[in-house]
Every structure is written in C-alpha cells, then in structure tokens.
Coordinates of C-alpha atoms in Angstrom, one line a residue:
Chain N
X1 CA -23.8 -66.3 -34.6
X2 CA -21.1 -68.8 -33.5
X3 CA -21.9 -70.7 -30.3
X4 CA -19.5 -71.5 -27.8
X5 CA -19.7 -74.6 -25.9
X6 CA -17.9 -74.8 -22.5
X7 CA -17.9 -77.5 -19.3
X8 CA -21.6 -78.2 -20.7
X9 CA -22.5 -74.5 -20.9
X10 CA -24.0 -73.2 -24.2
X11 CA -23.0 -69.2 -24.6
X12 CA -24.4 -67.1 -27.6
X13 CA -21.2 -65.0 -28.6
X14 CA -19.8 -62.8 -31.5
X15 CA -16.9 -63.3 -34.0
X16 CA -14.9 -61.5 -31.2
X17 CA -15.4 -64.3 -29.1
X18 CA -18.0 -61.3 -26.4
X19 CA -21.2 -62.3 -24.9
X20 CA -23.8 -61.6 -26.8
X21 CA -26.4 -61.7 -23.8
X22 CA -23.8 -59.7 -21.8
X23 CA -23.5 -60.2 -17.8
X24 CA -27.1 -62.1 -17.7
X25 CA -25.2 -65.5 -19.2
X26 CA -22.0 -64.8 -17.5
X27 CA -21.1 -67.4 -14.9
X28 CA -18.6 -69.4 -13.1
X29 CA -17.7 -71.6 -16.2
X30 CA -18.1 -68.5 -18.7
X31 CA -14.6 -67.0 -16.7
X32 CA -13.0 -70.7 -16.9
X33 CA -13.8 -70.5 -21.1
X34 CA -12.4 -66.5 -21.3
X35 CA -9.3 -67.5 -19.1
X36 CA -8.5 -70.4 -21.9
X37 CA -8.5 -68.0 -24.5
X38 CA -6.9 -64.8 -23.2
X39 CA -4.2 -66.1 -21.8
X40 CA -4.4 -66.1 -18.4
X41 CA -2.6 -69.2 -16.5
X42 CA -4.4 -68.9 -12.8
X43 CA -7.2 -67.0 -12.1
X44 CA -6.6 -64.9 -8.5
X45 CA -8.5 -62.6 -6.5
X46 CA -6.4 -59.7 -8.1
X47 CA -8.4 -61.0 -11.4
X48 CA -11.5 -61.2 -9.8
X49 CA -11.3 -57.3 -8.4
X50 CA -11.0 -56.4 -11.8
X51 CA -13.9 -58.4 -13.1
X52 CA -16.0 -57.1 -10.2
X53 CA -15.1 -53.6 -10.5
X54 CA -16.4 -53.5 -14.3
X55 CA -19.0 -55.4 -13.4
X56 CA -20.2 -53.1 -10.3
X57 CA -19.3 -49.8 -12.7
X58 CA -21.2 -50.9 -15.7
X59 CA -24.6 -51.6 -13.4
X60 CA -25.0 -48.1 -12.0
X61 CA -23.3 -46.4 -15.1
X62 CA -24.2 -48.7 -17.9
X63 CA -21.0 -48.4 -19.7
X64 CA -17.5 -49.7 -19.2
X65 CA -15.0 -47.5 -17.0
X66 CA -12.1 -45.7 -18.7
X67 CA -9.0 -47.1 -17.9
X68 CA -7.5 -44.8 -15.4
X69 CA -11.1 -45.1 -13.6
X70 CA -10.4 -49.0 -13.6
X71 CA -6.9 -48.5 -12.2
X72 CA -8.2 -46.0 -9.5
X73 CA -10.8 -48.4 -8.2
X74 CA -9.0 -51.2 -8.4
X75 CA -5.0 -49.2 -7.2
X76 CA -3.5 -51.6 -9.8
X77 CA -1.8 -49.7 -12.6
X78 CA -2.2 -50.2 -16.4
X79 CA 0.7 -52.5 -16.2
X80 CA -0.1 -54.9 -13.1
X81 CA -3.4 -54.8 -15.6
X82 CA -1.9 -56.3 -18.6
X83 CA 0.4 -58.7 -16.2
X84 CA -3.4 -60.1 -15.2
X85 CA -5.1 -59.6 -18.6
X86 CA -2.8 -59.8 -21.7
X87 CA -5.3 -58.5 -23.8
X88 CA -5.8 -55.8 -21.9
X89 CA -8.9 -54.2 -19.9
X90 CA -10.9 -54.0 -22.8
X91 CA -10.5 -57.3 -24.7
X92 CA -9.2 -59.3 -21.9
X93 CA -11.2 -58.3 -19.1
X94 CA -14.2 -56.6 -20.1
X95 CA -14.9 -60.0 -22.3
X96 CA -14.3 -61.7 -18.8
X97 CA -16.8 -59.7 -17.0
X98 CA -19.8 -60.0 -19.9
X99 CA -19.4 -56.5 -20.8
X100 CA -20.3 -55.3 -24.2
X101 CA -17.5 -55.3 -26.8
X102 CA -15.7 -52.1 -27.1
X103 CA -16.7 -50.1 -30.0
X104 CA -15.0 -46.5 -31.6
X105 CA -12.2 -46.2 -33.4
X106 CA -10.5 -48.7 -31.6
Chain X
X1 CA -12.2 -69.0 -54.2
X2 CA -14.4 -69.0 -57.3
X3 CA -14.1 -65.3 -59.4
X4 CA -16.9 -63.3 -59.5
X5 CA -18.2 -60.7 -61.9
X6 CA -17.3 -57.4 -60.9
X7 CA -18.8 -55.3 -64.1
X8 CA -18.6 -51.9 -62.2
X9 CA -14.9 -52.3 -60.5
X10 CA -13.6 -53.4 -64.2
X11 CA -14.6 -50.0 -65.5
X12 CA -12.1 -49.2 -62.7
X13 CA -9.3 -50.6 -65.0
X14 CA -9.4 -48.1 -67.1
X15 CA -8.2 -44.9 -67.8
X16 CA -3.8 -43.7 -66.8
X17 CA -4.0 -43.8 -63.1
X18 CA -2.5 -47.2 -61.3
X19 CA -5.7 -48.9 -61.2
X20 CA -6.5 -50.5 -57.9
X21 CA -8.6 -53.2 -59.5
X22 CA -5.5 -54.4 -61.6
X23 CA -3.6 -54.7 -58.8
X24 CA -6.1 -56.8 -57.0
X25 CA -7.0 -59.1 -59.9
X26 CA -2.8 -59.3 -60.3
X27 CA -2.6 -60.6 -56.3
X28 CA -6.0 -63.3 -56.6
X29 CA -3.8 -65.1 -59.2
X30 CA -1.5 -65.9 -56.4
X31 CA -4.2 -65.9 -53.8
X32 CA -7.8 -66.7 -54.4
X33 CA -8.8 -65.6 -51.3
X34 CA -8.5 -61.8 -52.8
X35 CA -11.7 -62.5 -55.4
X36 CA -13.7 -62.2 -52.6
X37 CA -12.5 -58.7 -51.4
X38 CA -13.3 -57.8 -55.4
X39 CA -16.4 -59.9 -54.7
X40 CA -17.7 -57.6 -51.9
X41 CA -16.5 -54.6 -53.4
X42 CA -18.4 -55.0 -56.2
X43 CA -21.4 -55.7 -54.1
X44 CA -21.1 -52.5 -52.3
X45 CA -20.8 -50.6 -55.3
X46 CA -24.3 -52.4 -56.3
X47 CA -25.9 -51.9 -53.2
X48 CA -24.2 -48.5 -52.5
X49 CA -23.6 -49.9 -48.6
X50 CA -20.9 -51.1 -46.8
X51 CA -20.6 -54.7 -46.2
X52 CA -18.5 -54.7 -43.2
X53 CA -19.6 -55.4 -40.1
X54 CA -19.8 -53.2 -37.1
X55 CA -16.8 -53.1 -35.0
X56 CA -14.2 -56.0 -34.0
X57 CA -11.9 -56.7 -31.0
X58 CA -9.1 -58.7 -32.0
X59 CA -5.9 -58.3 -30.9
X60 CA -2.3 -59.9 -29.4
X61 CA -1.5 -60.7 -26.2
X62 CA 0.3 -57.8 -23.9
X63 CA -1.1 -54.9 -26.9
X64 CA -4.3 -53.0 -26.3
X65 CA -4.5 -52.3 -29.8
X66 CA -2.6 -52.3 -32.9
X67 CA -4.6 -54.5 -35.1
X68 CA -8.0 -53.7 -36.6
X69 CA -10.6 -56.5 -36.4
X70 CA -13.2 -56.6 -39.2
X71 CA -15.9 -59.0 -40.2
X72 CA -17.6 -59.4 -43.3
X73 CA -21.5 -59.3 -43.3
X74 CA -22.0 -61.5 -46.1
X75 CA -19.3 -64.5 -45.2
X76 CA -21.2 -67.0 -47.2
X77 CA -21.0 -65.6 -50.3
X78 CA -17.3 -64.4 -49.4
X79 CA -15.7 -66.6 -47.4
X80 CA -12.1 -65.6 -48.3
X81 CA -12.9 -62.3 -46.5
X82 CA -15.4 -63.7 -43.9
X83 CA -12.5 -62.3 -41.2
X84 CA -10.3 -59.1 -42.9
X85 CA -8.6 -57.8 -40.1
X86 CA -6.4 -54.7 -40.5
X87 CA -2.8 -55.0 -39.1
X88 CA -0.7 -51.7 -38.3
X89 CA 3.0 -51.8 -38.4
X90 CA 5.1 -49.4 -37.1
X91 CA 6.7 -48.0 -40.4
X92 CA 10.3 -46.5 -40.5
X93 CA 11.1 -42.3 -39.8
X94 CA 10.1 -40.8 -43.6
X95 CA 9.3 -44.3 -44.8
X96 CA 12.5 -44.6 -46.0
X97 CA 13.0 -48.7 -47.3
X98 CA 15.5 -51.6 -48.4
X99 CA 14.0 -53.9 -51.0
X100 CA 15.4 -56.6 -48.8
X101 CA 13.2 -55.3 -45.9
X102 CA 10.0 -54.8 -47.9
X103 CA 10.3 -58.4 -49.9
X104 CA 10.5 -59.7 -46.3
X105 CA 7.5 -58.1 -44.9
X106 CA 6.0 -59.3 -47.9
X107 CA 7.0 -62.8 -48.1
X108 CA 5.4 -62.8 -44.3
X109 CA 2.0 -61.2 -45.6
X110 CA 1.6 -63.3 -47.7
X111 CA 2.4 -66.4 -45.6
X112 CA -0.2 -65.1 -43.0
X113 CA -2.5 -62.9 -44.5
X114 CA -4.0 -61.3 -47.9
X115 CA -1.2 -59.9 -49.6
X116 CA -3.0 -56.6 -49.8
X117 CA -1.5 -53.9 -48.1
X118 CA -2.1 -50.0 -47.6
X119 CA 1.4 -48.5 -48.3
X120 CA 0.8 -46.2 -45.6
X121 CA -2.2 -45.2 -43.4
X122 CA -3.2 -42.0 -43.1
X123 CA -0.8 -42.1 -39.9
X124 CA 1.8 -43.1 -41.2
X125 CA 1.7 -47.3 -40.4
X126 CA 2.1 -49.5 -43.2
X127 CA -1.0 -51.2 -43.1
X128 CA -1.6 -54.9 -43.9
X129 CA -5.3 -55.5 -44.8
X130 CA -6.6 -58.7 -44.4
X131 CA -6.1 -61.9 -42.0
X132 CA -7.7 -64.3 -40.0
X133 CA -7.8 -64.5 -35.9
X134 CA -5.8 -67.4 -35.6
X135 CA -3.1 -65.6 -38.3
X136 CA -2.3 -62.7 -35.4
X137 CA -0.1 -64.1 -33.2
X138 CA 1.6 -66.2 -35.9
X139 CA 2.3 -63.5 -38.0
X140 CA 3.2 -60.8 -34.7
X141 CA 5.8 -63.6 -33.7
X142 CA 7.7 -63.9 -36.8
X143 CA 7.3 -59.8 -37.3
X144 CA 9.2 -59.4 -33.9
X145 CA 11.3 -62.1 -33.6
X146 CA 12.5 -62.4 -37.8
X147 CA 12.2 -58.6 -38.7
X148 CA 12.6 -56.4 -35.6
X149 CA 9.3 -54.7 -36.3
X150 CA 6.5 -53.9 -34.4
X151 CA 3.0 -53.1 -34.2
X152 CA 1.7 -49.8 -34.5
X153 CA -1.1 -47.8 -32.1
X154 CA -4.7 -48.4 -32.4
X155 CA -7.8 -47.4 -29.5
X156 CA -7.0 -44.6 -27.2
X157 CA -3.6 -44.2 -27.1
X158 CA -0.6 -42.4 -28.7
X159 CA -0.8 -43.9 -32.1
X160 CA 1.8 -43.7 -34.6
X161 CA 4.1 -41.4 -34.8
X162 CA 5.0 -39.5 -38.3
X163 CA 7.1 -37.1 -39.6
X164 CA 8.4 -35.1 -43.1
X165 CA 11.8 -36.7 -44.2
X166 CA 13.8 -33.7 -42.9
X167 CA 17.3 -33.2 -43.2
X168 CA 17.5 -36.2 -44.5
X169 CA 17.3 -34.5 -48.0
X170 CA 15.8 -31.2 -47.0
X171 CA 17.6 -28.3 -47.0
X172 CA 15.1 -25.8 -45.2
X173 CA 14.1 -28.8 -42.1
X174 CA 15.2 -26.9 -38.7
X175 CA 15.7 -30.2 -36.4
X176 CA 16.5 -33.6 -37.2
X177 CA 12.2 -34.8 -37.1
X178 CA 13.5 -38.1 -38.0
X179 CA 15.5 -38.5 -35.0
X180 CA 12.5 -37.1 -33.0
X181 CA 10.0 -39.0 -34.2
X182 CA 12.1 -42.4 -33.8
X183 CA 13.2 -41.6 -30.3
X184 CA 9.8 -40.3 -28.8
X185 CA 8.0 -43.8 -30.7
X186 CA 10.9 -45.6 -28.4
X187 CA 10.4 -44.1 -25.6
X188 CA 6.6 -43.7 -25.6
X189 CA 6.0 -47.6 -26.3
X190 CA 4.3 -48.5 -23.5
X191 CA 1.5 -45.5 -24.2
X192 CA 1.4 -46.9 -27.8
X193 CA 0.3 -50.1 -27.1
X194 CA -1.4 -50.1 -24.3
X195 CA -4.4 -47.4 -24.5
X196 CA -4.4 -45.9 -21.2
X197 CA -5.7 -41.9 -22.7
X198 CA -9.4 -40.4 -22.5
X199 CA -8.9 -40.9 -26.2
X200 CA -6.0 -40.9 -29.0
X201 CA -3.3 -38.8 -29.1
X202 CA -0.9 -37.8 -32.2
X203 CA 2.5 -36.9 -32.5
X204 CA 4.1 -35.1 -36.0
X205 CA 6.7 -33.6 -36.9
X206 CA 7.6 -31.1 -39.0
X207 CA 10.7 -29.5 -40.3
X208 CA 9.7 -26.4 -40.8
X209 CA 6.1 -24.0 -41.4
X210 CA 5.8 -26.1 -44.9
X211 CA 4.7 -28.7 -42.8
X212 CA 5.1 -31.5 -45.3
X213 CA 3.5 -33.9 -42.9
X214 CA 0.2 -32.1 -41.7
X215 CA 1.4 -31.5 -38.1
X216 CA -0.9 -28.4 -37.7
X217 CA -4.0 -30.5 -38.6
X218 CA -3.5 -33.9 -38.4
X219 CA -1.5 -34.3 -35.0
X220 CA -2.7 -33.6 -31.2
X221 CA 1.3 -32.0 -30.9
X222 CA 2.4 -31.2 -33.4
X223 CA 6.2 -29.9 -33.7
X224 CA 7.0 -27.7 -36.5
X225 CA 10.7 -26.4 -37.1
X226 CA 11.5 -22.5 -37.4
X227 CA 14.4 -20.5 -37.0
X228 CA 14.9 -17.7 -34.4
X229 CA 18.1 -15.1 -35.8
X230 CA 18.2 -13.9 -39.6
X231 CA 17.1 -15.5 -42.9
X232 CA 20.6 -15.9 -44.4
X233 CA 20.6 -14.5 -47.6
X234 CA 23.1 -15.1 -51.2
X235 CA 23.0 -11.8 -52.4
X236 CA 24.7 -12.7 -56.0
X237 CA 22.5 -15.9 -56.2
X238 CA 19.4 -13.4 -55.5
X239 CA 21.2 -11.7 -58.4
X240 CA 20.9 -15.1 -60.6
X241 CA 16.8 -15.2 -59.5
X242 CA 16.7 -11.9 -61.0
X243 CA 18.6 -12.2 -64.7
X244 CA 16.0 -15.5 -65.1
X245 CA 19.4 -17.9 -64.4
X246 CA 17.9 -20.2 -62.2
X247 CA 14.1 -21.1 -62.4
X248 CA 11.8 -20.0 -59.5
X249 CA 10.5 -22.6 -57.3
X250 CA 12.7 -25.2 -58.2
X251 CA 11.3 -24.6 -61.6
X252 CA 8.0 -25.9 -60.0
X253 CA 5.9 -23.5 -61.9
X254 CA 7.2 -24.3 -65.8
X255 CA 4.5 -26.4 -66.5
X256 CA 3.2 -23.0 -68.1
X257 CA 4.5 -19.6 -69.2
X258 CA 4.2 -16.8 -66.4
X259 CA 6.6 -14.7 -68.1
X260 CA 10.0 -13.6 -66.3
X261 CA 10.9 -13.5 -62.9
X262 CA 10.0 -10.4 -60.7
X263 CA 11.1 -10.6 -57.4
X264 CA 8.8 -7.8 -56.6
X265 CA 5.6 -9.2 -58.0
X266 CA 6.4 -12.9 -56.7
X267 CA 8.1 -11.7 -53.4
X268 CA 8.2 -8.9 -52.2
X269 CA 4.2 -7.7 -52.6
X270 CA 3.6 -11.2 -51.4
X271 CA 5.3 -11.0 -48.0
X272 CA 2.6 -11.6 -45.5
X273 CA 4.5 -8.9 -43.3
X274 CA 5.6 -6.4 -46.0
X275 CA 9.0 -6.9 -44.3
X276 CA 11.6 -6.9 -47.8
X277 CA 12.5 -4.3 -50.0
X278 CA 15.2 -3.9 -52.9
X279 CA 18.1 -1.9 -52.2
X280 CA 19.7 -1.0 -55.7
X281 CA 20.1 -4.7 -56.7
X282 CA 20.4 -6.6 -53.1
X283 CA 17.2 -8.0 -51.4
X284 CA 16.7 -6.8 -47.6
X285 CA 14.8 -8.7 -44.8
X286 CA 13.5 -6.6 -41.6
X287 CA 13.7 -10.0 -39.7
X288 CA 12.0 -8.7 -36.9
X289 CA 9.2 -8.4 -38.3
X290 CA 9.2 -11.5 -40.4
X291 CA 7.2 -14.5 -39.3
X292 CA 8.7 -17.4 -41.2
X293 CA 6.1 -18.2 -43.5
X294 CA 8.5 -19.6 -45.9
X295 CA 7.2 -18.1 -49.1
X296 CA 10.3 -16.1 -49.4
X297 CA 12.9 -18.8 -49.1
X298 CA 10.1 -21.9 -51.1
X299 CA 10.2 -19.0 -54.6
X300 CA 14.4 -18.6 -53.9
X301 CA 15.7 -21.5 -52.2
X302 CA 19.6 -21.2 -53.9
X303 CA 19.3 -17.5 -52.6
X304 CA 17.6 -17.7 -49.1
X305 CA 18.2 -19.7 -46.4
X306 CA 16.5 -20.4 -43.0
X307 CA 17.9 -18.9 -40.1
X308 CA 21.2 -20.7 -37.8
X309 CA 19.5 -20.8 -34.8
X310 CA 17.0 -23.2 -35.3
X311 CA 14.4 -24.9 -33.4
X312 CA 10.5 -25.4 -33.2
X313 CA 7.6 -24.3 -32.8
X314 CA 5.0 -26.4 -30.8
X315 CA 1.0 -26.3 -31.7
X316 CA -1.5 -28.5 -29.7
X317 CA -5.3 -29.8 -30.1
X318 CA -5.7 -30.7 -34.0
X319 CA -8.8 -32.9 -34.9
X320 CA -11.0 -34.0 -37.1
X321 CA -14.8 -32.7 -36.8
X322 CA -16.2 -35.1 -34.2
X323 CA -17.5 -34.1 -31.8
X324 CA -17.2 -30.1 -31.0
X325 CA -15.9 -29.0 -34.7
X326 CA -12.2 -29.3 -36.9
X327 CA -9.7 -27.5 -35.1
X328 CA -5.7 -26.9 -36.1
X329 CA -3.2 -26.8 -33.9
X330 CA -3.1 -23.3 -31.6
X331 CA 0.3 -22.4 -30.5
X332 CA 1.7 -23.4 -27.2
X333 CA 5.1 -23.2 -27.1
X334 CA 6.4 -20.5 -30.0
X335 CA 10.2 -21.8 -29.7
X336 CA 12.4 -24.4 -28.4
X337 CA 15.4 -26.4 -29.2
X338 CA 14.9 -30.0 -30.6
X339 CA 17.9 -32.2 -29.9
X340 CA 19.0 -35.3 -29.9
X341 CA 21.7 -34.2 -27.5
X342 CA 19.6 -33.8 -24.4
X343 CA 17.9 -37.0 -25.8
X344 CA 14.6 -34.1 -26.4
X345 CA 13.9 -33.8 -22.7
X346 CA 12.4 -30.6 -23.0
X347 CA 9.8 -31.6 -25.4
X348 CA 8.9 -34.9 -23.4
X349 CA 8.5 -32.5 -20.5
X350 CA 5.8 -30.6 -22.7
X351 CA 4.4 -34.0 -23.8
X352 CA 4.1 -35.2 -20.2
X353 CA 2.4 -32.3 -18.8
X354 CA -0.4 -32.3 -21.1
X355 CA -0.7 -36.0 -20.4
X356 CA -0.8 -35.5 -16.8
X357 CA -3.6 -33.1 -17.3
X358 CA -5.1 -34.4 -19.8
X359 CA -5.6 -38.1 -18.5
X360 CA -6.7 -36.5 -15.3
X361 CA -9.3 -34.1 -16.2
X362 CA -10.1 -35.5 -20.2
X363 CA -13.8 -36.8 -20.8
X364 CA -14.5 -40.0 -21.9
X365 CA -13.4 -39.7 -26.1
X366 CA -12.4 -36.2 -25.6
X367 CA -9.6 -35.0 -27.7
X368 CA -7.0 -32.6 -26.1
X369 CA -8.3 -30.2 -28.3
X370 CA -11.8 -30.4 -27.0
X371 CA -10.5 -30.7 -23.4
X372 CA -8.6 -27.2 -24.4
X373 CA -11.8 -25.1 -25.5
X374 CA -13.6 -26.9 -22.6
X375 CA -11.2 -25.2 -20.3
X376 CA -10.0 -22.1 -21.9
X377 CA -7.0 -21.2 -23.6
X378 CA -6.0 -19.5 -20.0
X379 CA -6.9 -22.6 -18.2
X380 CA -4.8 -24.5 -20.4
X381 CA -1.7 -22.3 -20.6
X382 CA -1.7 -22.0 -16.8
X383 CA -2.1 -25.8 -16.4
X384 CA 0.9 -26.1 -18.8
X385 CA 2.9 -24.1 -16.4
X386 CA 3.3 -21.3 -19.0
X387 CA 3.0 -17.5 -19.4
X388 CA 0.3 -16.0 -21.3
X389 CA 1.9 -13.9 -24.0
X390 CA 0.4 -12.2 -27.3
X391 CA 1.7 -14.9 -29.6
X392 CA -1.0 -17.5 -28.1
X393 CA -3.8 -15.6 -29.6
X394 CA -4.3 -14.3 -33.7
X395 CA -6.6 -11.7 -31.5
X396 CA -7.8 -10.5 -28.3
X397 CA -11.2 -11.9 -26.8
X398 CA -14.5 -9.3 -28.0
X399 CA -16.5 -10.4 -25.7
X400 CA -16.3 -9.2 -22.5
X401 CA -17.1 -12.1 -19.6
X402 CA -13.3 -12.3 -18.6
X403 CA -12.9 -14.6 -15.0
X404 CA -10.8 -13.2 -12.5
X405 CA -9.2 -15.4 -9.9
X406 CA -10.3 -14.2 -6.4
X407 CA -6.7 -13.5 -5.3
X408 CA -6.5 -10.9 -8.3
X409 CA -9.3 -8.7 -7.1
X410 CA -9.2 -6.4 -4.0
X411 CA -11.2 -6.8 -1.0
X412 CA -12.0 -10.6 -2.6
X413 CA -15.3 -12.3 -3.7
X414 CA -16.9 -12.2 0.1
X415 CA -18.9 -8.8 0.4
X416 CA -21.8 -8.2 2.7
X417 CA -25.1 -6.7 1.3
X418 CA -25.8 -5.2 4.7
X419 CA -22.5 -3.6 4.1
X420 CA -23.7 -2.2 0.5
X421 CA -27.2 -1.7 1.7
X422 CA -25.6 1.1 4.3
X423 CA -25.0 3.4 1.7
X424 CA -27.6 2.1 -1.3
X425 CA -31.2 1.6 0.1
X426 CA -33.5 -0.5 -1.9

C-alpha cells in the first residue's frame, strides 16, 4: 500500500490516493496534502462546511450523504460544490474528510 | 514488458471469428505495455478469478465521473497494467465516423494510454481501456482542446446518451433520434458529468417499435418513434410481394428455401391484432385497431409504409436485475411530437419532471424504475402530472387492495365508533 508522506505526517492510503485508516488519521496537515492534489487554491470555511458536514453525517449514519443531502445541509448547490472541489463531492471532498472511497458502479 | 506465455488465450487465435488475442498480440508489438494485459488474462483464465482490484476513484478536475479507475492486483508481475483505467468518450449520434477523426483519437491513445480500445460500450461511449493517473488530464486536455470531444457519464448520473441511426438511412424511423439524442447530450451536460441523481439514469432513442437500440430495456426513458394516422400502403408494389418480384424481408430470410411468398401465412395470420384482410388482390389495414408492431411493414417494406403523422412513444424504468428484479420500460406517455423545431421542449419537460421527483423522493441507488413500483404506477402517473388511461396497463389490477384518496370518498376517513356503535352493539 503506497504511503504518503506530508509536512512530517506518515498516512496509509490507497492507489486512489483515500485514507486507508479513514477519519481516525485525518488531521490538519492530511487537508493541506488533499488540497495539493485536488486542486483547490485556498482552503475557506465554505470548504470546511463541506468537510464537516460529511464528516458529522458519516458518524451517526456511517455512510457518505447523497449529493442533494450534501447540498441541503450545506444550501450550496452541486455547482458552488464543484467551484470548491473540482473533483467533486465524492473524490474531492469525501477524500478530504477521511471518508471511505466511493464504491458502485461508479 | 517481457512476453509471457499465454497457452489458453492462444487457443483463442483460432478458429473464423476476429480473434481478440490477435489483435492484442498485433498492438504489444507497438506497445509492450499490452503483454501484460495478455499476461493477466491469461492468469485469470488459470485461476478462473478476476485479477482486478476492487473499485477505483480517479477522475479529472470539474467531472464527477467519466473515467473508470482500475488497479491490477498483481502489479508485480504486470506492471504495464499495474493502473488500467477505463476512459469514456462521448461518441458521435449512430457512431457515424471520418477516418481522419478516428486516426486522431487514435494517434492520442496511443500517446497517453494502451492503445486498446472498446469500439463502443454497452452505452454507447467509445471506450479507451487502459492509462495511468498521471495520463488523465494530459490526455482530457488534448481530447477537448485538439479534437472537440468530450468525456462521457460515469457514477450516478445521466450517462451517455444512444440512439439507432434513424433517418439517417432508415426509411421506417418516425423522428430525427439523431438530432434528439445530440441535443438532449448538449443540453443535459452538466447532469452528465457531474453525478447529482439517487442513481444513473439513461436516455435512448428509438426510431420506431424495432427499437434497433434497446430503448425499452436498456434505457431509464426510453423514446421510441410511432405513427398516429394510417399505414400508407403501395397497393401495386403489394401486388409485386405477391407474384414473388421482390424478396420478403429485404430478402432477409434467403439464406434458406421457405417456399413462395404468402401474404396470408406471413402477414395477415401473423398480425398481432387480426386487423388486415385481402380484398380481391389489394391488402386492407383497419388502422384503428392496429398497434404498430411493425411486422407488417419489416415482411413488405417497398409496399408499406409508416404513418405521416409521426411521433413517439415514451416508456420509463428499464433495468437490469439489481436490486428488485429486470424490468422494461412501461408506458408513460403513448404519443408526442419529437422536434427539433421546438428545440424538444416537450420531452425535456417529461425528462424534468421525473428528475424533480425522482431526485427528491429516489433512495440511495434506486433506479426510476424501482422508485416507480415503490410508489405505484398511480403514484407515478399523478406525480407526472398525467391522466390515468387504459393504455398505461397490459391489464387491470386482480387484486383487490385499491387506495382511495380521502377527498374521493364520502363522509371522509374520520368516523366515530360511538356513532357506529348506536345502531351495531357489540
């Protein structure tokens, strides 16, 4: 399993670049390393409600929210989404937050 | 990349059919990396098991989907497939191509990828199989900015649109589907690349009930062309079928000898609706009581013609059996006009009321066509702002737990058991 090395951090990962450990080896630095790699110049408090929101959802429910779940919670639309994340909720932020990779037919 | 033996895929060489081995032994010459897909292959074949691992989430940035990550679980023996991502390009209406377009795309795969393509998806994409990570964007750039193309849909989304080549060399197709299918891909590009659906969603379309691209069980809306007025009918080339002058079925059947022509054996008794008859050598057609199977006009197409006043049906909820059960399509919508002139308005108002509902009350992965039985056929037709009528159903409900809104039954669902106690004593 490739390790990813980050501001001293050490982070057991998958090909896909997704926290193997999930949320319990998220931290600070892990959302400096994901907003290298998915695009995202500055990270705002706009990103940070999205990241939260999964995070809170995924605790009580232990899956990821559907997308129009994520844009009800957070009142920004699939495309303010994509403006924060380029990837997208699931590759983008989900990886962010130290949510499981998506699976399905995707 | 070193070759490896592949004893069971060369038995795969031989024999008429375009072998698939050949083809990949033929593109290793110009790029090693393919012995290793032959490598894996043939290790699958051995250990009867797939060798790919679960899942993958790779992608380009703005696009939810599109491109289909995939990881070898045996990258040291195979490195040259260690990453074999799957790449989905939007392919043209009917798949209809210039040499000069196709030796571009291909000079580009094979700059950034295998080589190896899938010519198309099930779906209709042309599929590229077989990249690295750090190939995507590369590869997505020059697609866009040298070609024009795009990506196709992947995840939960409205994927890729198809349709059968229609009028462009079709006499019996009812609307232009190629037109449709191109303009409702335009104008539905921001659902088919960013998944924002319970789960995906298909569009196909069909010229007519032939349905030469699956629509009825292959797409969530599916559009199939019909015709409204009267089959138009060549009497003296019906005359022509009958003195054996032209071959029946476009001669489709003269692989072997089924003796002459007889329009009543092949047509008439086979009408689903018993709705022709001779009349001393001219064919009639009760119209009203045809339903536009197409059998008549597929045996005698130089003699029979659809109708002038053409349109389409619309069907809704195909799938595959996960989870509930296959379904096809059930009728929705038995007739409307598909035009290009009201740039289809009325069938993206269809679309975007199932949407609506749909992403509103849909489960988690639930197909429309679940979300359909889930609800009800009456549910459903009410949500679509529709009128029940007979052609929804091939036959009345059996059973009988019917619901009744509270509105449609006197005196309402409030009673009193004091009230019913008065004149009925335990």
């Amino acid at each position: 399993m490739p390790t990813i090395e980050h501001n001293g951090n050490s982070y057991n990962c998958d090909e896909d670049g997704f926290l193997l450990n999930g949320m319990d080896d998220m931290n600070d630095d892990w959302i400096d390393y994901v907003k290298g790699v998915e695009g995202i110049a500055e990270l705002t408090d706009e990103h940070h409600k999205v990241i939260d929101a999964l995070r809170e959802y995924y605790k009580k429910n232990g899956i990821a929210p559907m997308v129009r779940i994520l844009s009800k919670t957070t009142g920004f639309p699939l495309k303010r989404i994509y403006e924060l994340f380029p990837s997208g909720p699931g590759k983008g932020a989900c990886k962010m937050a130290g949510l499981p990779k998506p699976t399905g037919c995707v | 990349m070193a070759k490896h033996d592949t004893p069971l895929l060369d038995e795969l060489e031989k024999g008429p059919w375009p072998s698939f081995v050949t083809d990949i032994k033929r593109q290793a010459e110009k790029n090693p990396d393919c012995w290793d897909i032959l490598g894996q292959v043939e290790l699958s074949y051995k250990d009867k098991i797939t060798h790919w691992k679960h899942g993958g989430i790779v992608g380009v940035f703005g696009y939810g989907g599109g491109i289909v990550g995939r990881y070898s679980d045996v990258p040291a023996q195979f490195p040259g497939v260690e990453h074999f991502h799957t790449v989905r390009v939007n392919q043209p209406a009917s798949k209809y191509y210039s040499t000069e377009n196709l030796r571009a795309l291909m000079a580009l795969w094979d700059k950034h990828g295998s080589g190896m393509t899938n010519m198309h998806g099930s779906t209709g994409d042309i599929i590229l199989l077989g990249c690295r990570t750090e190939a995507l964007e590369p590869f997505f750039y020059d697609l866009t900015h040298e070609m024009g193309q795009d990506l196709g849909g992947s995840g939960s989304n409205l994927r890729t649109p198809a349709n059968c080549l229609g009028q462009s060399r079709c006499e019996w197709a009812c609307y232009d589907t190629e037109e449709a299918c191109h303009h409702l891909t335009m104008h539905y590009q921001d659902e088919i690349h960013r998944p924002a659906f319970p789960y995906k969603f298909k569009f196909k379309f069909s010229g007519c009930a032939n349905d030469c691209v699956a629509a009825l069980a292959r797409s969530d809306f599916a559009v199939i062309g019909t015709w409204r007025d009267n089959i138009r009918i060549d009497q003296a080339a019906v005359k022509e079928y009958i003195a054996g002058n032209i071959a029946s079925n476009g001669g489709a059947h003269s692989g072997k000898d089924w003796g002459a022509f007889d329009i009543q054996k092949e047509v008439i008794n086979l009408c689903p609706t018993e709705c022709m008859w001779m009349e001393g050598d001219e064919l009639k057609i009760d119209d009203s009581e045809c339903t536009r199977c197409m059998h008549c006009i597929n045996v005698m197409p130089r003699a029979l013609r659809p109708g002038a006043e053409q349109g389409a049906s619309i069907c809704m909820g195909a799938k595959a059996p996960i989870l509930d059960g296959a379904q096809f399509a059930t009728l929705i919508i038995p007739f409307i006009k598909v035009s290009a002139d009201n740039e289809f308005e009325n069938v993206i108002e269809i679309i975007e009321n199932v949407w609506d509902w749909w992403m509103e009350v849909g489960k988690n992965r639930e197909r429309v066509g679940e979300t359909m039985q889930r609800v009800g056929l009456p549910t459903f037709i009410k949500v679509m702002g529709l009128d029940p009528i007979p052609q929804h159903v091939k036959e009345p409900r059996s059973n009988p737990y019917v619901f009744w809104d509270e509105e449609e039954v006197e005196g309402g669902f409030e009673r009193d058991v004091d009230e019913f106690r008065a004149r009925h004593a335990a």
